[in-house]
């Protein structure tokens, strides 16, 4: 189970900061963060 704070951060990053729209391409460069956070971001992106 993921930390709910990770899910909240992913929501803010994808919906507010990036404002990702269907059909757009995303490049994630991740270092010095837990791999679980990357998984949560990917889950949010593919929703």
GROMACS .gro file of N, CA and C in nm:
model
  141
    1UNK      N    1   0.084  -0.119   0.000
    1UNK     CA    2   0.000   0.000   0.000
    1UNK      C    3   0.088   0.124   0.000
    2UNK      N    4   0.051   0.219  -0.082
    2UNK     CA    5   0.127   0.343  -0.092
    2UNK      C    6   0.087   0.441   0.017
    3UNK      N    7   0.180   0.526   0.051
    3UNK     CA    8   0.152   0.635   0.143
    3UNK      C    9   0.051   0.727   0.075
    4UNK      N   10  -0.060   0.760   0.141
    4UNK     CA   11  -0.161   0.845   0.078
    4UNK      C   12  -0.107   0.983   0.039
    5UNK      N   13  -0.001   1.026   0.103
    5UNK     CA   14   0.059   1.155   0.066
    5UNK      C   15   0.120   1.149  -0.073
    6UNK      N   16   0.170   1.031  -0.112
    6UNK     CA   17   0.223   1.015  -0.247
    6UNK      C   18   0.113   1.031  -0.350
    7UNK      N   19  -0.002   0.973  -0.322
    7UNK     CA   20  -0.116   0.984  -0.415
    7UNK      C   21  -0.161   1.129  -0.427
    8UNK      N   22  -0.166   1.199  -0.314
    8UNK     CA   23  -0.207   1.340  -0.316
    8UNK      C   24  -0.107   1.423  -0.396
    9UNK      N   25   0.022   1.397  -0.377
    9UNK     CA   26   0.125   1.469  -0.452
    9UNK      C   27   0.113   1.439  -0.602
   10UNK      N   28   0.090   1.314  -0.637
   10UNK     CA   29   0.073   1.278  -0.778
   10UNK      C   30  -0.047   1.351  -0.838
   11UNK      N   31  -0.156   1.359  -0.762
   11UNK     CA   32  -0.274   1.432  -0.810
   11UNK      C   33  -0.240   1.578  -0.839
   12UNK      N   34  -0.169   1.641  -0.747
   12UNK     CA   35  -0.133   1.782  -0.765
   12UNK      C   36  -0.038   1.799  -0.884
   13UNK      N   37   0.062   1.713  -0.894
   13UNK     CA   38   0.159   1.725  -1.002
   13UNK      C   39   0.095   1.705  -1.139
   14UNK      N   40   0.013   1.603  -1.153
   14UNK     CA   41  -0.043   1.569  -1.283
   14UNK      C   42  -0.162   1.659  -1.320
   15UNK      N   43  -0.251   1.684  -1.225
   15UNK     CA   44  -0.373   1.760  -1.256
   15UNK      C   45  -0.352   1.911  -1.251
   16UNK      N   46  -0.268   1.958  -1.162
   16UNK     CA   47  -0.253   2.103  -1.145
   16UNK      C   48  -0.125   2.156  -1.209
   17UNK      N   49  -0.012   2.101  -1.168
   17UNK     CA   50   0.116   2.155  -1.216
   17UNK      C   51   0.139   2.130  -1.365
   18UNK      N   52   0.116   2.008  -1.408
   18UNK     CA   53   0.140   1.970  -1.547
   18UNK      C   54   0.015   1.990  -1.633
   19UNK      N   55  -0.101   1.974  -1.573
   19UNK     CA   56  -0.230   1.981  -1.644
   19UNK      C   57  -0.230   1.887  -1.764
   20UNK      N   58  -0.194   1.764  -1.735
   20UNK     CA   59  -0.183   1.662  -1.839
   20UNK      C   60  -0.319   1.635  -1.903
   21UNK      N   61  -0.320   1.631  -2.035
   21UNK     CA   62  -0.441   1.604  -2.112
   21UNK      C   63  -0.426   1.471  -2.185
   22UNK      N   64  -0.539   1.409  -2.214
   22UNK     CA   65  -0.539   1.282  -2.285
   22UNK      C   66  -0.467   1.298  -2.419
   23UNK      N   67  -0.381   1.202  -2.450
   23UNK     CA   68  -0.307   1.204  -2.576
   23UNK      C   69  -0.171   1.270  -2.568
   24UNK      N   70  -0.142   1.338  -2.459
   24UNK     CA   71  -0.012   1.403  -2.444
   24UNK      C   72   0.093   1.300  -2.401
   25UNK      N   73   0.216   1.328  -2.434
   25UNK     CA   74   0.328   1.243  -2.397
   25UNK      C   75   0.395   1.298  -2.273
   26UNK      N   76   0.435   1.207  -2.185
   26UNK     CA   77   0.498   1.247  -2.059
   26UNK      C   78   0.636   1.183  -2.051
   27UNK      N   79   0.732   1.261  -2.009
   27UNK     CA   80   0.867   1.212  -1.983
   27UNK      C   81   0.893   1.230  -1.834
   28UNK      N   82   0.924   1.121  -1.766
   28UNK     CA   83   0.952   1.128  -1.622
   28UNK      C   84   1.099   1.096  -1.602
   29UNK      N   85   1.171   1.189  -1.545
   29UNK     CA   86   1.309   1.166  -1.506
   29UNK      C   87   1.311   1.170  -1.354
   30UNK      N   88   1.335   1.057  -1.294
   30UNK     CA   89   1.325   1.048  -1.148
   30UNK      C   90   1.456   0.997  -1.088
   31UNK      N   91   1.505   1.070  -0.993
   31UNK     CA   92   1.622   1.027  -0.917
   31UNK      C   93   1.608   1.082  -0.776
   32UNK      N   94   1.663   1.012  -0.682
   32UNK     CA   95   1.656   1.050  -0.541
   32UNK      C   96   1.514   1.057  -0.488
   33UNK      N   97   1.424   0.979  -0.548
   33UNK     CA   98   1.290   0.965  -0.492
   33UNK      C   99   1.259   0.816  -0.487
   34UNK      N  100   1.170   0.776  -0.397
   34UNK     CA  101   1.136   0.633  -0.388
   34UNK      C  102   1.073   0.582  -0.518
   35UNK      N  103   1.104   0.460  -0.552
   35UNK     CA  104   1.046   0.401  -0.674
   35UNK      C  105   0.894   0.392  -0.663
   36UNK      N  106   0.843   0.382  -0.540
   36UNK     CA  107   0.698   0.379  -0.521
   36UNK      C  108   0.632   0.508  -0.571
   37UNK      N  109   0.702   0.620  -0.557
   37UNK     CA  110   0.647   0.747  -0.604
   37UNK      C  111   0.634   0.747  -0.756
   38UNK      N  112   0.731   0.689  -0.823
   38UNK     CA  113   0.724   0.678  -0.969
   38UNK      C  114   0.605   0.591  -1.008
   39UNK      N  115   0.583   0.483  -0.936
   39UNK     CA  116   0.470   0.395  -0.964
   39UNK      C  117   0.337   0.468  -0.944
   40UNK      N  118   0.328   0.549  -0.839
   40UNK     CA  119   0.206   0.625  -0.813
   40UNK      C  120   0.184   0.727  -0.925
   41UNK      N  121   0.291   0.792  -0.969
   41UNK     CA  122   0.279   0.887  -1.080
   41UNK      C  123   0.229   0.817  -1.207
   42UNK      N  124   0.286   0.702  -1.236
   42UNK     CA  125   0.243   0.627  -1.355
   42UNK      C  126   0.097   0.585  -1.344
   43UNK      N  127   0.056   0.539  -1.225
   43UNK     CA  128  -0.085   0.504  -1.205
   43UNK      C  129  -0.175   0.623  -1.235
   44UNK      N  130  -0.137   0.740  -1.186
   44UNK     CA  131  -0.216   0.861  -1.207
   44UNK      C  132  -0.219   0.899  -1.355
   45UNK      N  133  -0.107   0.888  -1.421
   45UNK     CA  134  -0.099   0.923  -1.563
   45UNK      C  135  -0.189   0.833  -1.646
   46UNK      N  136  -0.194   0.705  -1.614
   46UNK     CA  137  -0.272   0.610  -1.694
   46UNK      C  138  -0.418   0.600  -1.652
   47UNK      N  139  -0.463   0.684  -1.560
   47UNK     CA  140  -0.604   0.683  -1.520
   47UNK      C  141  -0.693   0.726  -1.634
   0.00000   0.00000   0.00000
